[in-house]
Amino acid sequence: MKKQVCILGSTGSVGTQAIEVVRERGYRLTGICADGNISLLEDQIREFHPLYCAVRNEEKAKELKIAVSDTDTKILSGEEGILTLCRECPADIVENSVLGSNGILPTMELLRAGKDIAMANKEPIVAAGEIILRTARENGARILPVDSEHSAIFQCMSGGFNDRRYLSHLVLTASGGPFFGKRTAELEKVTPEMALAHPVWNMGQKISIDSATLLNKGLELIEAVRLFDVPADQVEITVHRQSIVHSMATFVDGSTIAQMGHPDMRHCIQFALTYPQRTEGLCKPLDFTRAMTLTFEGADEDTFTLLKTARRAAMLGGTYTTVLNAANESCVRLFLDRRISFLDIFRIVEEEVALHTPLHSPDISDILALDRETKEKVLEKYAN
């Protein structure tokens, strides 16, 4: 029987690459969802004939329902439609590439249903990781990382190397983004166009801005702390401009295991969807008979100060990471709308984390309320 796969965020950058993997592997695509790109959703419906398609934008869902009325795909709408898909769509694994904190509730719904998740959406782990990981354990569901760095660590720590007693530290690699080597004064006049021009990866707007501020690496640090159950001071960040080594694990005997490959998200997606097997795929292996240069150096945390803020939030734990993530999401939106400067992102996020009074023993509704309140507070304060 063909493996059944559902893709949340099927029209985004990661989602469309997951579609390529599904097509290549001949899997059965049982469900898809997106915010409102109904033209691409219609193409996906007509090619794969999924049982369900959920559209967050309710008006767009009505348009899609008319457009594909000659198919058997059930069209669902709004937030509740996405949650219904999570509960009801049959799937051996669900790839979650929903943007930002919008992925929190779908993640919880999938885990409550006992479904394995290929996790490409880091924000739920950052904002509500303790609750999410506990829910996964309680329901016997697995979270398989799709981010290239966490997929790399997962691979490095597989095959008998997953005993934390033998781990010294993890090393997350960073490309350095478009402003590698710049100092704070040189970032004062950065425009959205400049920040979106990532030198290596072709990504969506939000993650591209996060990569430019290097907060994306800070969010990945928090995610690594939670996914791999390690203290924040056991996670190092190194700038590796070639993006060939995707991350590493160093053990107490001094040995380091690195996962390497071309900078292509389809490898990480396929690894999660096929785990624990490995299969031939869309990515070519590296050719080590040809000369190549690999360089590494420490990240500039004095210029890209959000790395320090993220590490501090990870150490404090609890709802500090929720506020960090929410404030950043609003700041990215304001920056893209040209309402704040690039350096304002650093200042505002750091202020919100510093001013936060943590919630004790929050449940998921508390996390969602704090996420919403923080976003609204930042937007209202700085939108003009």
Short mmCIF file of C-alpha atoms in Angstrom, two decimals:
data_model
loop_
_atom_site.label_atom_id
_atom_site.label_comp_id
_atom_site.label_asym_id
_atom_site.label_seq_id
_atom_site.Cartn_x
_atom_site.Cartn_y
_atom_site.Cartn_z
CA MET A 1 0.00 0.00 0.00
CA LYS A 2 1.29 3.45 -0.90
CA LYS A 3 2.39 5.69 1.96
CA GLN A 4 -0.25 8.33 2.64
CA VAL A 5 1.01 11.90 3.07
CA CYS A 6 -0.78 15.13 4.01
CA ILE A 7 0.91 18.52 3.46
CA LEU A 8 -0.01 21.61 5.46
CA GLY A 9 1.17 24.71 3.62
CA SER A 10 1.30 22.94 0.27
CA THR A 11 1.65 26.13 -1.82
CA GLY A 12 4.66 27.61 0.05
CA SER A 13 8.34 27.12 -0.66
CA VAL A 14 8.77 24.00 1.51
CA GLY A 15 5.31 22.70 0.68
CA THR A 16 5.88 22.75 -3.08
CA GLN A 17 9.20 20.96 -2.60
CA ALA A 18 7.36 18.34 -0.52
CA ILE A 19 4.96 17.97 -3.45
CA GLU A 20 7.99 17.18 -5.65
CA VAL A 21 9.07 14.45 -3.23
CA VAL A 22 5.54 13.00 -3.09
CA ARG A 23 5.43 12.96 -6.88
CA GLU A 24 8.89 11.37 -7.19
CA ARG A 25 8.19 8.69 -4.56
CA GLY A 26 4.71 7.90 -5.90
CA TYR A 27 3.07 8.50 -2.51
CA ARG A 28 -0.67 9.04 -2.06
CA LEU A 29 -1.36 12.71 -1.25
CA THR A 30 -4.46 12.57 0.94
CA GLY A 31 -4.72 16.18 2.10
CA ILE A 32 -3.42 19.69 1.42
CA CYS A 33 -3.99 23.14 2.86
CA ALA A 34 -2.93 26.73 2.28
CA ASP A 35 -3.92 30.30 3.10
CA GLY A 36 -5.42 31.28 -0.23
CA ASN A 37 -3.37 30.45 -3.34
CA ILE A 38 -6.31 28.71 -4.95
CA SER A 39 -4.78 28.60 -8.43
CA LEU A 40 -1.95 26.36 -7.23
CA LEU A 41 -4.30 24.42 -4.94
CA GLU A 42 -6.51 23.66 -7.93
CA ASP A 43 -3.49 22.37 -9.87
CA GLN A 44 -2.53 20.14 -6.92
CA ILE A 45 -6.09 18.84 -6.58
CA ARG A 46 -6.31 17.95 -10.25
CA GLU A 47 -2.95 16.19 -10.23
CA PHE A 48 -3.17 14.27 -6.93
CA HIS A 49 -6.92 14.05 -6.17
CA PRO A 50 -6.56 14.48 -2.38
CA LEU A 51 -9.47 13.58 -0.14
CA TYR A 52 -9.34 16.95 1.64
CA CYS A 53 -8.21 20.49 0.91
CA ALA A 54 -8.43 23.22 3.57
CA VAL A 55 -8.17 26.94 2.79
CA ARG A 56 -7.68 29.42 5.64
CA ASN A 57 -9.24 32.30 3.68
CA GLU A 58 -12.94 31.50 3.67
CA GLU A 59 -13.79 33.58 0.58
CA LYS A 60 -11.01 31.90 -1.37
CA ALA A 61 -12.31 28.53 -0.19
CA LYS A 62 -15.69 29.30 -1.75
CA GLU A 63 -13.99 30.15 -5.05
CA LEU A 64 -11.97 26.94 -4.98
CA LYS A 65 -15.02 24.84 -4.16
CA ILE A 66 -16.69 26.10 -7.35
CA ALA A 67 -13.52 25.67 -9.43
CA VAL A 68 -13.08 21.99 -8.43
CA SER A 69 -16.74 21.04 -8.15
CA ASP A 70 -16.12 18.32 -10.75
CA THR A 71 -13.69 16.53 -8.38
CA ASP A 72 -14.24 14.41 -5.27
CA THR A 73 -11.97 16.53 -3.06
CA LYS A 74 -13.74 17.89 0.02
CA ILE A 75 -13.06 21.62 0.46
CA LEU A 76 -12.80 22.88 4.04
CA SER A 77 -12.45 26.52 5.12
CA GLY A 78 -11.08 28.69 7.89
CA GLU A 79 -9.11 27.73 10.97
CA GLU A 80 -11.68 25.10 11.89
CA GLY A 81 -11.43 23.60 8.42
CA ILE A 82 -7.67 23.16 8.84
CA LEU A 83 -8.20 21.51 12.24
CA THR A 84 -10.85 19.21 10.74
CA LEU A 85 -8.35 18.16 8.06
CA CYS A 86 -5.79 17.45 10.80
CA ARG A 87 -8.27 15.22 12.65
CA GLU A 88 -9.93 13.43 9.77
CA CYS A 89 -7.45 13.16 6.90
CA PRO A 90 -5.88 9.68 6.80
CA ALA A 91 -2.09 9.99 6.71
CA ASP A 92 0.96 7.99 7.70
CA ILE A 93 2.79 11.28 8.12
CA VAL A 94 1.84 14.96 7.86
CA GLU A 95 4.30 17.58 6.70
CA ASN A 96 3.69 20.81 8.62
CA SER A 97 5.03 23.81 6.73
CA VAL A 98 2.37 26.28 7.88
CA LEU A 99 3.86 29.76 8.33
CA GLY A 100 4.70 31.06 11.80
CA SER A 101 2.61 30.59 14.92
CA ASN A 102 -0.39 29.70 12.74
CA GLY A 103 1.09 26.21 12.94
CA ILE A 104 0.56 25.81 16.70
CA LEU A 105 -3.05 24.63 16.73
CA PRO A 106 -2.68 22.31 13.69
CA THR A 107 0.39 20.76 15.34
CA MET A 108 -1.55 20.12 18.56
CA GLU A 109 -4.50 18.67 16.64
CA LEU A 110 -2.26 16.30 14.68
CA LEU A 111 -0.48 15.10 17.82
CA ARG A 112 -3.73 14.55 19.70
CA ALA A 113 -4.76 12.35 16.77
CA GLY A 114 -1.50 10.41 17.19
CA LYS A 115 -0.15 11.40 13.77
CA ASP A 116 3.55 11.64 13.00
CA ILE A 117 4.67 15.09 11.85
CA ALA A 118 7.46 16.07 9.48
CA MET A 119 8.07 19.43 11.13
CA ALA A 120 9.15 22.24 8.81
CA ASN A 121 7.44 24.94 10.91
CA LYS A 122 9.82 25.83 13.75
CA GLU A 123 7.66 28.48 15.43
CA PRO A 124 5.32 26.05 17.26
CA ILE A 125 8.34 24.38 18.89
CA VAL A 126 9.77 27.79 19.81
CA ALA A 127 6.51 29.25 21.12
CA ALA A 128 4.94 26.18 22.73
CA GLY A 129 7.58 23.46 22.56
CA GLU A 130 7.20 22.08 26.09
CA ILE A 131 3.46 21.53 25.64
CA ILE A 132 3.84 20.19 22.10
CA LEU A 133 6.54 17.67 22.98
CA ARG A 134 4.57 16.47 26.02
CA THR A 135 1.48 16.01 23.81
CA ALA A 136 3.54 14.00 21.32
CA ARG A 137 4.80 11.69 24.07
CA GLU A 138 1.32 11.23 25.53
CA ASN A 139 -0.13 10.23 22.15
CA GLY A 140 2.74 8.14 20.82
CA ALA A 141 3.38 10.51 17.91
CA ARG A 142 6.77 11.33 16.43
CA ILE A 143 8.08 14.75 15.40
CA LEU A 144 10.66 14.38 12.63
CA PRO A 145 12.60 17.59 11.91
CA VAL A 146 12.67 19.00 8.39
CA ASP A 147 14.78 22.13 8.98
CA SER A 148 18.13 21.27 7.39
CA GLU A 149 20.03 21.89 10.64
CA HIS A 150 17.80 19.76 12.85
CA SER A 151 17.46 17.06 10.22
CA ALA A 152 21.27 17.00 10.13
CA ILE A 153 21.55 16.65 13.92
CA PHE A 154 18.86 13.97 13.92
CA GLN A 155 20.86 12.04 11.33
CA CYS A 156 24.15 12.56 13.18
CA MET A 157 22.63 11.20 16.38
CA SER A 158 20.96 8.18 14.80
CA GLY A 159 22.42 4.70 14.58
CA GLY A 160 23.42 4.27 18.22
CA PHE A 161 24.75 7.80 18.78
CA ASN A 162 21.64 9.14 20.50
CA ASP A 163 22.70 8.51 24.11
CA ARG A 164 22.91 12.02 25.63
CA ARG A 165 25.59 10.82 28.09
CA TYR A 166 28.06 10.70 25.22
CA LEU A 167 27.14 14.07 23.68
CA SER A 168 29.45 17.05 24.26
CA HIS A 169 27.62 19.66 22.19
CA LEU A 170 25.69 20.38 19.01
CA VAL A 171 26.89 22.72 16.27
CA LEU A 172 24.33 24.56 14.15
CA THR A 173 25.70 25.92 10.89
CA ALA A 174 24.61 29.30 9.54
CA SER A 175 25.13 30.71 6.07
CA GLY A 176 25.63 34.14 7.61
CA GLY A 177 22.81 35.63 5.55
CA PRO A 178 23.10 38.56 3.13
CA PHE A 179 24.90 40.81 5.65
CA PHE A 180 27.77 38.58 6.69
CA GLY A 181 30.74 40.67 7.82
CA LYS A 182 28.71 43.87 8.23
CA ARG A 183 28.77 45.95 11.39
CA THR A 184 25.81 47.63 13.06
CA ALA A 185 26.38 51.02 11.43
CA GLU A 186 26.31 49.37 8.00
CA LEU A 187 22.83 47.93 8.67
CA GLU A 188 21.11 51.26 9.30
CA LYS A 189 19.84 51.70 5.74
CA VAL A 190 18.98 48.07 4.96
CA THR A 191 15.80 47.80 2.84
CA PRO A 192 13.40 44.84 2.61
CA GLU A 193 14.76 44.09 -0.88
CA MET A 194 18.31 43.88 0.46
CA ALA A 195 17.29 41.67 3.39
CA LEU A 196 15.29 39.31 1.16
CA ALA A 197 18.29 38.61 -1.11
CA HIS A 198 19.61 35.48 0.62
CA PRO A 199 22.91 34.33 -0.92
CA VAL A 200 22.18 30.59 -0.84
CA TRP A 201 18.65 29.50 -0.01
CA ASN A 202 15.45 30.34 -1.91
CA MET A 203 12.94 30.84 0.89
CA GLY A 204 9.76 32.68 1.82
CA GLN A 205 9.81 36.30 3.00
CA LYS A 206 9.53 35.71 6.74
CA ILE A 207 12.35 33.17 7.01
CA SER A 208 14.50 35.29 4.66
CA ILE A 209 14.23 38.30 6.99
CA ASP A 210 14.93 36.05 9.99
CA SER A 211 18.05 34.81 8.20
CA ALA A 212 19.15 38.39 7.57
CA THR A 213 18.85 39.28 11.29
CA LEU A 214 20.26 35.83 12.20
CA LEU A 215 17.28 35.34 14.52
CA ASN A 216 16.44 32.34 12.37
CA LYS A 217 19.53 30.73 13.88
CA GLY A 218 18.37 31.82 17.33
CA LEU A 219 14.99 30.18 16.76
CA GLU A 220 16.80 27.06 15.57
CA LEU A 221 18.88 27.10 18.76
CA ILE A 222 15.67 27.09 20.83
CA GLU A 223 14.24 24.34 18.64
CA ALA A 224 17.40 22.24 19.06
CA VAL A 225 17.29 22.67 22.86
CA ARG A 226 13.75 21.29 22.89
CA LEU A 227 13.91 18.64 20.19
CA PHE A 228 17.17 17.11 21.43
CA ASP A 229 16.80 17.84 25.16
CA VAL A 230 20.10 19.68 25.58
CA PRO A 231 20.94 22.86 27.53
CA ALA A 232 21.29 26.07 25.52
CA ASP A 233 24.99 26.34 26.41
CA GLN A 234 25.55 23.01 24.65
CA VAL A 235 24.47 24.44 21.30
CA GLU A 236 27.11 26.33 19.31
CA ILE A 237 26.59 28.37 16.15
CA THR A 238 29.18 28.58 13.40
CA VAL A 239 29.03 30.51 10.13
CA HIS A 240 29.61 28.18 7.20
CA ARG A 241 29.17 30.16 4.00
CA GLN A 242 29.12 27.20 1.63
CA SER A 243 26.03 25.60 3.27
CA ILE A 244 27.41 22.11 2.60
CA VAL A 245 27.71 20.97 6.23
CA HIS A 246 24.19 21.31 7.59
CA SER A 247 25.05 20.76 11.26
CA MET A 248 27.19 18.60 13.53
CA ALA A 249 27.25 16.67 16.80
CA THR A 250 30.42 16.51 18.89
CA PHE A 251 30.84 13.72 21.44
CA VAL A 252 32.75 13.44 24.71
CA ASP A 253 35.61 11.54 23.09
CA GLY A 254 36.32 14.55 20.87
CA SER A 255 34.89 13.10 17.67
CA THR A 256 32.44 15.10 15.55
CA ILE A 257 29.88 13.70 13.14
CA ALA A 258 28.69 16.05 10.39
CA GLN A 259 25.84 15.69 7.91
CA MET A 260 26.69 17.07 4.48
CA GLY A 261 24.91 17.62 1.21
CA HIS A 262 23.98 20.19 -1.39
CA PRO A 263 21.79 23.04 -0.02
CA ASP A 264 18.51 21.47 -1.13
CA MET A 265 15.51 21.19 1.20
CA ARG A 266 14.17 18.21 -0.71
CA HIS A 267 16.76 15.99 0.99
CA CYS A 268 15.49 16.89 4.47
CA ILE A 269 11.86 16.57 3.38
CA GLN A 270 12.43 13.16 1.82
CA PHE A 271 14.40 11.91 4.83
CA ALA A 272 11.50 12.79 7.14
CA LEU A 273 8.84 11.31 4.83
CA THR A 274 10.73 8.04 4.25
CA TYR A 275 12.22 7.60 7.75
CA PRO A 276 13.54 5.17 8.93
CA GLN A 277 14.36 4.07 5.37
CA ARG A 278 16.60 5.91 2.93
CA THR A 279 15.63 5.90 -0.73
CA GLU A 280 16.92 7.31 -3.97
CA GLY A 281 15.64 10.80 -4.49
CA LEU A 282 15.87 14.12 -6.24
CA CYS A 283 19.16 15.29 -4.73
CA LYS A 284 22.55 14.47 -6.22
CA PRO A 285 25.34 13.43 -3.84
CA LEU A 286 28.40 15.59 -3.32
CA ASP A 287 31.36 14.82 -5.57
CA PHE A 288 34.41 14.55 -3.30
CA THR A 289 36.75 13.96 -6.25
CA ARG A 290 36.38 17.65 -7.09
CA ALA A 291 38.12 20.35 -5.07
CA MET A 292 35.99 22.24 -2.57
CA THR A 293 36.65 24.59 0.31
CA LEU A 294 34.71 24.51 3.56
CA THR A 295 35.11 27.39 6.01
CA PHE A 296 33.81 27.93 9.55
CA GLU A 297 33.90 30.86 11.96
CA GLY A 298 31.99 32.10 14.97
CA ALA A 299 28.81 34.12 14.49
CA ASP A 300 29.06 37.86 15.21
CA GLU A 301 26.72 38.11 18.20
CA ASP A 302 27.82 41.70 18.92
CA THR A 303 26.27 42.87 15.65
CA PHE A 304 23.51 40.27 15.35
CA THR A 305 22.44 40.62 18.97
CA LEU A 306 19.22 38.64 18.60
CA LEU A 307 21.34 35.49 18.82
CA LYS A 308 22.16 36.42 22.43
CA THR A 309 18.51 37.25 23.10
CA ALA A 310 17.36 33.89 21.74
CA ARG A 311 19.95 32.01 23.79
CA ARG A 312 18.87 33.86 26.93
CA ALA A 313 15.20 33.09 26.18
CA ALA A 314 16.10 29.43 25.71
CA MET A 315 17.87 29.36 29.07
CA LEU A 316 14.96 31.06 30.83
CA GLY A 317 12.47 28.80 29.04
CA GLY A 318 8.73 28.97 29.54
CA THR A 319 6.92 31.86 27.87
CA TYR A 320 10.03 33.95 27.16
CA THR A 321 10.40 32.09 23.87
CA THR A 322 6.71 32.70 23.08
CA VAL A 323 7.21 36.46 23.41
CA LEU A 324 10.46 36.36 21.42
CA ASN A 325 8.75 34.58 18.54
CA ALA A 326 5.58 36.71 18.56
CA ALA A 327 7.40 40.05 18.77
CA ASN A 328 9.64 39.01 15.90
CA GLU A 329 6.71 37.96 13.68
CA SER A 330 5.14 41.41 14.08
CA CYS A 331 8.48 43.16 13.55
CA VAL A 332 9.10 41.28 10.32
CA ARG A 333 5.66 42.30 9.10
CA LEU A 334 6.28 45.96 10.04
CA PHE A 335 9.70 45.93 8.36
CA LEU A 336 8.33 44.46 5.13
CA ASP A 337 5.65 47.19 5.20
CA ARG A 338 8.46 49.77 5.64
CA ARG A 339 7.05 50.98 8.97
CA ILE A 340 10.18 50.20 11.01
CA SER A 341 13.85 49.96 10.14
CA PHE A 342 15.94 46.81 9.97
CA LEU A 343 17.72 47.65 13.24
CA ASP A 344 14.35 48.36 14.90
CA ILE A 345 13.68 44.61 14.69
CA PHE A 346 16.58 43.97 17.06
CA ARG A 347 15.60 46.73 19.48
CA ILE A 348 11.89 45.92 19.70
CA VAL A 349 12.28 42.16 20.10
CA GLU A 350 14.94 42.62 22.78
CA GLU A 351 12.74 45.10 24.65
CA GLU A 352 9.70 42.79 24.61
CA VAL A 353 11.70 39.86 25.96
CA ALA A 354 13.33 42.01 28.66
CA LEU A 355 9.96 43.39 29.82
CA HIS A 356 8.16 40.03 29.87
CA THR A 357 6.76 38.63 33.11
CA PRO A 358 6.60 34.86 32.57
CA LEU A 359 3.43 32.81 32.94
CA HIS A 360 3.64 29.82 35.24
CA SER A 361 2.35 26.42 34.05
CA PRO A 362 0.58 27.81 30.96
CA ASP A 363 -1.68 25.65 28.82
CA ILE A 364 -2.00 25.98 25.06
CA SER A 365 -4.76 28.59 25.32
CA ASP A 366 -2.47 30.74 27.49
CA ILE A 367 0.32 30.42 24.91
CA LEU A 368 -2.00 31.40 22.07
CA ALA A 369 -3.36 34.37 24.03
CA LEU A 370 0.16 35.59 24.86
CA ASP A 371 1.21 35.14 21.23
CA ARG A 372 -1.78 37.19 20.03
CA GLU A 373 -1.40 39.91 22.70
CA THR A 374 2.31 40.36 22.02
CA LYS A 375 1.79 40.63 18.26
CA GLU A 376 -1.04 43.14 18.66
CA LYS A 377 0.94 45.19 21.17
CA VAL A 378 3.92 45.50 18.85
CA LEU A 379 1.79 46.27 15.80
CA GLU A 380 -0.25 48.93 17.61
CA LYS A 381 2.82 50.56 19.13
CA TYR A 382 4.95 50.76 16.00
CA ALA A 383 2.58 50.65 13.02
CA ASN A 384 2.61 54.44 12.66
#
